[in-house]
PDB file of C-alpha atoms in Angstrom:
ATOM      1  CA  MET A 298      39.051 216.615  78.375  1.00  0.00           C
ATOM      2  CA  LEU A 299      37.100 214.151  76.177  1.00  0.00           C
ATOM      3  CA  LYS A 300      36.947 211.579  79.601  1.00  0.00           C
ATOM      4  CA  LEU A 301      35.540 214.676  81.628  1.00  0.00           C
ATOM      5  CA  SER A 302      33.113 216.005  79.176  1.00  0.00           C
ATOM      6  CA  SER A 303      31.144 212.222  78.642  1.00  0.00           C
ATOM      7  CA  ILE A 304      31.324 212.085  82.967  1.00  0.00           C
ATOM      8  CA  PHE A 305      29.659 215.167  82.539  1.00  0.00           C
ATOM      9  CA  PHE A 306      27.036 214.080  79.936  1.00  0.00           C
ATOM     10  CA  ALA A 307      26.266 211.536  81.713  1.00  0.00           C
ATOM     11  CA  ALA A 308      25.618 212.998  84.574  1.00  0.00           C
ATOM     12  CA  LEU A 309      23.077 215.282  83.070  1.00  0.00           C
ATOM     13  CA  LEU A 310      21.325 212.507  81.379  1.00  0.00           C
ATOM     14  CA  LEU A 311      21.036 210.949  84.405  1.00  0.00           C
ATOM     15  CA  THR A 312      19.541 214.060  86.116  1.00  0.00           C
ATOM     16  CA  GLY A 313      16.905 214.123  83.567  1.00  0.00           C
ATOM     17  CA  CYS A 314      15.668 210.708  84.374  1.00  0.00           C
ATOM     18  CA  ALA A 315      14.930 212.468  87.963  1.00  0.00           C
ATOM     19  CA  ALA A 316      13.068 215.113  86.874  1.00  0.00           C
ATOM     20  CA  GLY A 317       9.448 215.000  88.561  1.00  0.00           C
ATOM     21  CA  LEU A 318      10.006 212.444  91.251  1.00  0.00           C
ATOM     22  CA  GLY A 319       9.192 214.767  94.324  1.00  0.00           C
ATOM     23  CA  GLU A 320       5.547 215.676  92.664  1.00  0.00           C
ATOM     24  CA  ASP A 321       2.376 213.717  93.030  1.00  0.00           C
ATOM     25  CA  TYR A 322       1.703 211.116  90.606  1.00  0.00           C
ATOM     26  CA  SER A 323      -1.243 211.168  88.801  1.00  0.00           C
ATOM     27  CA  CYS A 324      -2.814 207.562  89.364  1.00  0.00           C
ATOM     28  CA  THR A 325      -6.454 208.706  90.659  1.00  0.00           C
ATOM     29  CA  LYS A 326      -9.142 205.750  90.063  1.00  0.00           C
ATOM     30  CA  VAL A 327      -6.974 203.495  88.188  1.00  0.00           C
ATOM     31  CA  GLY A 328      -8.798 200.412  87.658  1.00  0.00           C
ATOM     32  CA  GLY A 329     -11.708 202.108  90.533  1.00  0.00           C
ATOM     33  CA  VAL A 330      -9.240 202.375  92.948  1.00  0.00           C
ATOM     34  CA  PRO A 331      -9.254 205.383  94.547  1.00  0.00           C
ATOM     35  CA  GLY A 332      -5.666 206.803  94.331  1.00  0.00           C
ATOM     36  CA  CYS A 333      -2.240 204.903  94.408  1.00  0.00           C
ATOM     37  CA  THR A 334      -1.597 201.407  95.863  1.00  0.00           C
ATOM     38  CA  SER A 335       0.821 198.771  95.500  1.00  0.00           C
ATOM     39  CA  MET A 336       0.250 195.042  93.997  1.00  0.00           C
ATOM     40  CA  ASP A 337       0.272 194.187  97.357  1.00  0.00           C
ATOM     41  CA  ASP A 338      -2.162 196.335  98.724  1.00  0.00           C
ATOM     42  CA  VAL A 339      -4.519 194.722  95.751  1.00  0.00           C
ATOM     43  CA  ARG A 340      -3.881 191.215  97.039  1.00  0.00           C
ATOM     44  CA  ARG A 341      -4.510 192.201 100.522  1.00  0.00           C
ATOM     45  CA  ASN A 342      -7.669 193.926  99.704  1.00  0.00           C
ATOM     46  CA  ILE A 343      -9.279 191.776  96.302  1.00  0.00           C
ATOM     47  CA  ALA A 344     -12.437 191.819  98.175  1.00  0.00           C
ATOM     48  CA  LEU A 345     -12.889 195.463  99.032  1.00  0.00           C
ATOM     49  CA  TYR A 346     -11.843 196.172  95.408  1.00  0.00           C
ATOM     50  CA  ALA A 347     -14.022 193.986  93.775  1.00  0.00           C
ATOM     51  CA  ALA A 348     -15.985 195.045  91.011  1.00  0.00           C
ATOM     52  CA  SER A 349     -19.903 195.618  93.006  1.00  0.00           C
ATOM     53  CA  GLY A 350     -20.766 198.937  91.204  1.00  0.00           C
ATOM     54  CA  ASN A 351     -20.122 200.725  94.899  1.00  0.00           C
ATOM     55  CA  GLN A 352     -17.381 203.130  95.684  1.00  0.00           C
ATOM     56  CA  THR A 353     -15.789 202.192  98.572  1.00  0.00           C
ATOM     57  CA  SER A 354     -16.266 203.771 101.736  1.00  0.00           C
ATOM     58  CA  VAL A 355     -13.335 205.597 103.575  1.00  0.00           C
ATOM     59  CA  GLU A 356     -13.782 203.407 106.535  1.00  0.00           C
ATOM     60  CA  GLN A 357     -13.295 200.085 104.200  1.00  0.00           C
ATOM     61  CA  ALA A 358     -10.073 202.081 102.675  1.00  0.00           C
ATOM     62  CA  HIS A 359      -8.685 202.495 105.808  1.00  0.00           C
ATOM     63  CA  ARG A 360      -9.078 199.115 107.538  1.00  0.00           C
ATOM     64  CA  VAL A 361      -6.440 197.150 108.350  1.00  0.00           C
ATOM     65  CA  PRO A 362      -5.094 194.354 105.825  1.00  0.00           C
ATOM     66  CA  THR A 363      -5.329 190.698 106.217  1.00  0.00           C
ATOM     67  CA  ASP A 364      -1.654 189.488 105.911  1.00  0.00           C
ATOM     68  CA  PHE A 365      -2.940 185.929 104.512  1.00  0.00           C
ATOM     69  CA  MET A 366      -5.503 185.532 101.629  1.00  0.00           C
ATOM     70  CA  THR A 367      -7.266 182.552 100.755  1.00  0.00           C
ATOM     71  CA  LEU A 368      -7.962 181.484  97.710  1.00  0.00           C
ATOM     72  CA  PRO A 369     -11.233 179.505  96.216  1.00  0.00           C
ATOM     73  CA  ARG A 370     -10.261 176.187  95.203  1.00  0.00           C
ATOM     74  CA  ARG A 371     -12.398 173.829  93.028  1.00  0.00           C
ATOM     75  CA  THR A 372     -13.647 170.967  94.541  1.00  0.00           C
ATOM     76  CA  ARG A 373     -11.150 167.670  93.683  1.00  0.00           C
ATOM     77  CA  GLN A 374     -14.355 165.665  91.790  1.00  0.00           C
ATOM     78  CA  GLY A 375     -13.898 164.519  88.699  1.00  0.00           C
ATOM     79  CA  GLU A 376      -9.970 164.868  88.877  1.00  0.00           C
ATOM     80  CA  PRO A 377      -8.289 162.982  86.024  1.00  0.00           C
ATOM     81  CA  THR A 378      -7.437 159.799  87.492  1.00  0.00           C
ATOM     82  CA  ARG A 379      -4.880 157.246  85.494  1.00  0.00           C
ATOM     83  CA  THR A 380      -6.097 153.457  84.866  1.00  0.00           C
ATOM     84  CA  ASP A 381      -2.888 151.100  84.760  1.00  0.00           C
ATOM     85  CA  ASP A 382      -2.404 148.905  81.838  1.00  0.00           C
ATOM     86  CA  VAL A 383      -4.444 145.251  82.356  1.00  0.00           C
ATOM     87  CA  VAL A 384      -1.766 142.763  81.386  1.00  0.00           C
ATOM     88  CA  LYS A 385      -1.989 139.106  81.523  1.00  0.00           C
ATOM     89  CA  LYS A 386       1.258 136.643  81.930  1.00  0.00           C
ATOM     90  CA  VAL A 387       1.537 134.214  79.612  1.00  0.00           C
ATOM     91  CA  THR A 388       4.130 131.507  80.561  1.00  0.00           C
ATOM     92  CA  VAL A 389       5.193 129.189  77.718  1.00  0.00           C
ATOM     93  CA  PHE A 390       6.973 125.831  79.596  1.00  0.00           C
ATOM     94  CA  PRO A 391      10.030 123.960  78.399  1.00  0.00           C
ATOM     95  CA  PHE A 392       9.950 121.921  75.212  1.00  0.00           C
ATOM     96  CA  ILE A 393      11.879 120.795  71.879  1.00  0.00           C
ATOM     97  CA  ASP A 394      10.903 122.447  68.740  1.00  0.00           C
ATOM     98  CA  LYS A 395      10.827 120.952  65.154  1.00  0.00           C
ATOM     99  CA  SER A 396      14.892 121.145  64.588  1.00  0.00           C
ATOM    100  CA  GLY A 397      15.358 119.571  68.134  1.00  0.00           C
ATOM    101  CA  HIS A 398      16.045 122.621  69.725  1.00  0.00           C
ATOM    102  CA  TYR A 399      15.771 123.192  73.730  1.00  0.00           C
ATOM    103  CA  VAL A 400      13.541 125.845  74.765  1.00  0.00           C
ATOM    104  CA  ASP A 401      13.613 127.039  78.146  1.00  0.00           C
ATOM    105  CA  THR A 402      10.899 128.250  80.088  1.00  0.00           C
ATOM    106  CA  THR A 403       9.602 131.918  78.660  1.00  0.00           C
ATOM    107  CA  ASP A 404       7.303 134.288  80.386  1.00  0.00           C
ATOM    108  CA  ILE A 405       5.289 136.857  77.540  1.00  0.00           C
ATOM    109  CA  TYR A 406       3.145 139.759  78.811  1.00  0.00           C
ATOM    110  CA  ILE A 407       0.682 140.397  76.868  1.00  0.00           C
ATOM    111  CA  ILE A 408      -1.579 143.892  76.986  1.00  0.00           C
ATOM    112  CA  LEU A 409      -5.196 143.576  77.433  1.00  0.00           C
ATOM    113  CA  ASP A 410      -6.494 147.340  77.918  1.00  0.00           C
ATOM    114  CA  ASP A 411      -4.389 149.834  77.201  1.00  0.00           C
ATOM    115  CA  SER A 412      -4.028 152.598  80.198  1.00  0.00           C
ATOM    116  CA  ARG A 413      -5.980 156.352  79.486  1.00  0.00           C
ATOM    117  CA  TRP A 414      -7.253 158.937  81.515  1.00  0.00           C
ATOM    118  CA  THR A 415     -10.505 158.918  83.126  1.00  0.00           C
ATOM    119  CA  GLY A 416     -12.672 162.133  85.073  1.00  0.00           C
ATOM    120  CA  ARG A 417     -12.031 165.605  84.100  1.00  0.00           C
ATOM    121  CA  PRO A 418     -10.438 166.432  80.493  1.00  0.00           C
ATOM    122  CA  VAL A 419      -6.568 167.330  81.745  1.00  0.00           C
ATOM    123  CA  ARG A 420      -7.423 170.153  79.300  1.00  0.00           C
ATOM    124  CA  THR A 421     -10.113 171.204  80.786  1.00  0.00           C
ATOM    125  CA  ILE A 422      -7.200 171.542  84.125  1.00  0.00           C
ATOM    126  CA  TRP A 423      -4.870 173.695  82.652  1.00  0.00           C
ATOM    127  CA  LYS A 424      -7.210 176.204  81.912  1.00  0.00           C
ATOM    128  CA  ASP A 425      -7.984 176.097  85.766  1.00  0.00           C
TER     129      ASP A 425
END
């Protein structure tokens, strides 16, 4: 009996969630767009919904949306680049030290100038 009443209560609760779905939604002129639109429609018609201060005409509203929208791109001028380290190789040829030990040829690499970012700062590009 408890199982049957819990199933009945769950069904009653779920039917309450579906109430009002057959009615018209109240989304008129949300964000300046007349009527209800999906996010895909907004993306496709971004120029149509641009805030120009004018209401869109009926002809523009029924225009067939394009499948692809081009995004404005920034120029790559000032794009940050990383410079290389300036490294110098110093070769120490074989020798015998004061204690009489033989020291073989050794290569030592010295960084003369560290690498760095040049051009447009990275933090500026993160904001794009």
